[in-house]
mmCIF file of C-alpha atoms in Angstrom:
data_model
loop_
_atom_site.group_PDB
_atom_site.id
_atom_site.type_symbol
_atom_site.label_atom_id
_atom_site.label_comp_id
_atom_site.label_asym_id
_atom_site.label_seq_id
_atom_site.Cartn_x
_atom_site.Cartn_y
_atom_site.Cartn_z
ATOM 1 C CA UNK A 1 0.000 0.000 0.000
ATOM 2 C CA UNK A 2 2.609 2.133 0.584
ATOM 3 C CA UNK A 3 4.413 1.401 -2.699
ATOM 4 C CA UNK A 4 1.215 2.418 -4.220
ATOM 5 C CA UNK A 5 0.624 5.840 -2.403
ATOM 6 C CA UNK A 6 4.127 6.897 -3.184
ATOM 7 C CA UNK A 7 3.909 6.388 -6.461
ATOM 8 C CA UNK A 8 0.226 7.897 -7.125
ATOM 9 C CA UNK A 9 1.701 11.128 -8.210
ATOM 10 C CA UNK A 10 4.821 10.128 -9.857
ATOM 11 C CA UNK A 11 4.752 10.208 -13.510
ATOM 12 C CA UNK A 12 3.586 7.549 -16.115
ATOM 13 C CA UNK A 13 7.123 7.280 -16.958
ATOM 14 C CA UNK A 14 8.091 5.834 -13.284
ATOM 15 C CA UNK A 15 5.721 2.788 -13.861
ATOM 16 C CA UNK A 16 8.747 0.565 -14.436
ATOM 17 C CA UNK A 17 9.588 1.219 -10.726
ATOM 18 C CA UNK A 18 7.743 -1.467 -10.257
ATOM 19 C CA UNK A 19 9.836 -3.943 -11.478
ATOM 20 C CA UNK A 20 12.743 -3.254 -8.498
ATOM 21 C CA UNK A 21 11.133 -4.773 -5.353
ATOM 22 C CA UNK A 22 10.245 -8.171 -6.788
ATOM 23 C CA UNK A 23 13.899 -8.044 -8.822
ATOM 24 C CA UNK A 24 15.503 -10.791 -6.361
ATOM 25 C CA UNK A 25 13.063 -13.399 -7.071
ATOM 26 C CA UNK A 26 12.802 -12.391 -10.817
ATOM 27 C CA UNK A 27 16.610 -12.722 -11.218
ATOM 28 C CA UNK A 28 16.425 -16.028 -9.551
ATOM 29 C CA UNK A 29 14.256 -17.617 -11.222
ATOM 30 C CA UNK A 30 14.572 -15.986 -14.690
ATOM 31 C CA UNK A 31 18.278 -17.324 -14.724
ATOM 32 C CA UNK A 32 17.885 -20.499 -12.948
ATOM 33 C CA UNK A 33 14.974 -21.206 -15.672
ATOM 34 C CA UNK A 34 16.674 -19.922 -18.398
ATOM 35 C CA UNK A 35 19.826 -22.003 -18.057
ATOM 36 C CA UNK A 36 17.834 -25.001 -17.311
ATOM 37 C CA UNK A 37 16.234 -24.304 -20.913
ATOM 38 C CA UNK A 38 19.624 -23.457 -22.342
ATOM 39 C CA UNK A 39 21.206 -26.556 -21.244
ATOM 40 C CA UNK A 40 18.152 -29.204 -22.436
ATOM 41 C CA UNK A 41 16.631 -29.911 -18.592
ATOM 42 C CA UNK A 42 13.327 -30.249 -17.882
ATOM 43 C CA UNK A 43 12.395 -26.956 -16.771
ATOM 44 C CA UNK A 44 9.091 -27.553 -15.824
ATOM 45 C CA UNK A 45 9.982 -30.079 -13.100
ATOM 46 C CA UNK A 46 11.061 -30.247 -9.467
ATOM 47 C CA UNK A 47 14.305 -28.745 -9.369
ATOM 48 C CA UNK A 48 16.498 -27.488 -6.348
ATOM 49 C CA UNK A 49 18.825 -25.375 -8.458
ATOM 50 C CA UNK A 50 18.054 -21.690 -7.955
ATOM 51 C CA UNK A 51 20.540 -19.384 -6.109
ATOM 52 C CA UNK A 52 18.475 -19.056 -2.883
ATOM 53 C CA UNK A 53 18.518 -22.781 -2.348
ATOM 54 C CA UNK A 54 22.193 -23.730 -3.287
ATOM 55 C CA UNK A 55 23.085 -20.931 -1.077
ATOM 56 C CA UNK A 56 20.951 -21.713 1.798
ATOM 57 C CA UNK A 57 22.815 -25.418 1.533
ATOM 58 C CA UNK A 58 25.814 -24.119 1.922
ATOM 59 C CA UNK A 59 25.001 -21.743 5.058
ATOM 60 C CA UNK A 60 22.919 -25.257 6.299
ATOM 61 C CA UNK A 61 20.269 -22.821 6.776
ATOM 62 C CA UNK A 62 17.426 -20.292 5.231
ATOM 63 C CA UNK A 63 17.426 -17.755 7.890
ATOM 64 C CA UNK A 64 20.493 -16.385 6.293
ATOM 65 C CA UNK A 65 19.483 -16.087 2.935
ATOM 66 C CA UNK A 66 15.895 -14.829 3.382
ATOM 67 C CA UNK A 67 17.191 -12.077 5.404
ATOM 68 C CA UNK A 68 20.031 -11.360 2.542
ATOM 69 C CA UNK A 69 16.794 -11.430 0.426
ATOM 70 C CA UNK A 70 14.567 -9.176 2.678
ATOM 71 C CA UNK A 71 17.505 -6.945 2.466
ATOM 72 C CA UNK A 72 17.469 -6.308 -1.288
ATOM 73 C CA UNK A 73 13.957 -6.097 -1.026
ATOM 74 C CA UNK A 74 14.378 -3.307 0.587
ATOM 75 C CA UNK A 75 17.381 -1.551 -0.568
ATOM 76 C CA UNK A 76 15.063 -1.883 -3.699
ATOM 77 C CA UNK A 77 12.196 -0.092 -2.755
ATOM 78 C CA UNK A 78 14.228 2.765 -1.143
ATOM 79 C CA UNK A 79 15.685 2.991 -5.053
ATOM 80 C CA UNK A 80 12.193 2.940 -6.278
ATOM 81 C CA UNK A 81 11.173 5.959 -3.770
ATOM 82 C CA UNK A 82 14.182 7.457 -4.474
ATOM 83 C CA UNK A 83 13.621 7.663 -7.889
ATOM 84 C CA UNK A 84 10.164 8.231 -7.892
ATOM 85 C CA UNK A 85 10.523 11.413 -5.076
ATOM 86 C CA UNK A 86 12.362 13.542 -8.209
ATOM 87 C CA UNK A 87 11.803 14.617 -11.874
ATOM 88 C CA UNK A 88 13.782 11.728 -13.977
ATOM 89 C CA UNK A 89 13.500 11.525 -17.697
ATOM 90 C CA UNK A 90 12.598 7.745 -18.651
ATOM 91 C CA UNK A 91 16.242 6.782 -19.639
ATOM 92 C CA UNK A 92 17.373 8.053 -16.180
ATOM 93 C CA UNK A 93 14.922 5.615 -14.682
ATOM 94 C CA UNK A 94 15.681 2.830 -17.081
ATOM 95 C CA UNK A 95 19.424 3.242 -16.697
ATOM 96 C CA UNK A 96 19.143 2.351 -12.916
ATOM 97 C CA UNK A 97 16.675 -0.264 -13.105
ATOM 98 C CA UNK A 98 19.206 -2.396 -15.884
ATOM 99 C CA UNK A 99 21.959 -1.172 -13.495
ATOM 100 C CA UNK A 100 20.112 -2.686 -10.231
ATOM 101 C CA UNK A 101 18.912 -5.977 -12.115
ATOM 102 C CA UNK A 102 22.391 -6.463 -13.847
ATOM 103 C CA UNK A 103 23.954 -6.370 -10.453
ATOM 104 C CA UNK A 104 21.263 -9.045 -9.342
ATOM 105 C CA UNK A 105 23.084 -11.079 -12.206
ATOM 106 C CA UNK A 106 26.153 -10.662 -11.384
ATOM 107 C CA UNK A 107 25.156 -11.640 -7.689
ATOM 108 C CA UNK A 108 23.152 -14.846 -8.698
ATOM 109 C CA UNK A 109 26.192 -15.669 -10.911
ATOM 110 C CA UNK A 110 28.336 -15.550 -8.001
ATOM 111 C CA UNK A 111 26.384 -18.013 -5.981
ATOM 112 C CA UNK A 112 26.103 -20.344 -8.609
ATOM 113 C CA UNK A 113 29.303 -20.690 -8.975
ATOM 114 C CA UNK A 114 30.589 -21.843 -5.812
ATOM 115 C CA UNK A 115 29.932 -25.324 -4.974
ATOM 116 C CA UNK A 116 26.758 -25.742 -6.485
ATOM 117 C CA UNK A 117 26.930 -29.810 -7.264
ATOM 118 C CA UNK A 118 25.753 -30.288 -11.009
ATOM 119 C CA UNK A 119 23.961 -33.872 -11.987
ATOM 120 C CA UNK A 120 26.963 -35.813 -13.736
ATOM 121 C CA UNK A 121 25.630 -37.853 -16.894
ATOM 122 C CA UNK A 122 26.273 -41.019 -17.318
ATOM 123 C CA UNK A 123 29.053 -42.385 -19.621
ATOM 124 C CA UNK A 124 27.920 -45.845 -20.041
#
């Protein structure tokens, strides 16, 4: 609700604000998916391959890594009101939205690549 009050005023071209506090979860799964695709799996089944989970495996635990994820969440949304609170021309907001998801990448690629067991085929 308060998302939506602070940006009741801001104008049209601020709508892609939107896309920064769920950016975490997009990033996350958007990759994980998209490699999973890229590489011939099953994407559409039971997997245990995103960021958040190989991560919270190597921590042993989720309390962790949902509070590193809260914490995006909201360094996002202070962005968003940032951004929204002053007079930005739409590739001023764009620029920072690719900047802030980008760094989500690099983040996600990070975690996946340390440690993260991968399902060995078989040579027989």
């Amino acid at each position: 609700a308060l998302l939506v009050h602070g940006l009741a005023d801001a104008p049209s071209t601020h709508a892609w604000l939107w896309a920064l506090p769920p950016s975490a979860f997009l990033v996350d799964a958007g990759l994980t998916l998209g490699r999973r695709v890229v590489r011939g799996e099953r994407f559409w089944e039971p997997h245990a391959q995103h960021a958040y989970q190989a991560w919270a495996r190597r921590l042993g635990s989720h309390v962790p890594v949902t509070c590193a994820y809260a914490g995006w969440t909201i360094a996002s949304i202070a962005l968003m009101t940032w951004l929204g609170s002053r007079d930005r021309d739409m590739a001023q907001v764009s620029g920072f939205i690719a900047a802030w998801y980008i760094a989500g990448a690099g983040i996600w690629l990070s975690l996946q690549g340390k440690g993260v067991p991968r399902v060995k085929e078989s040579t027989e």
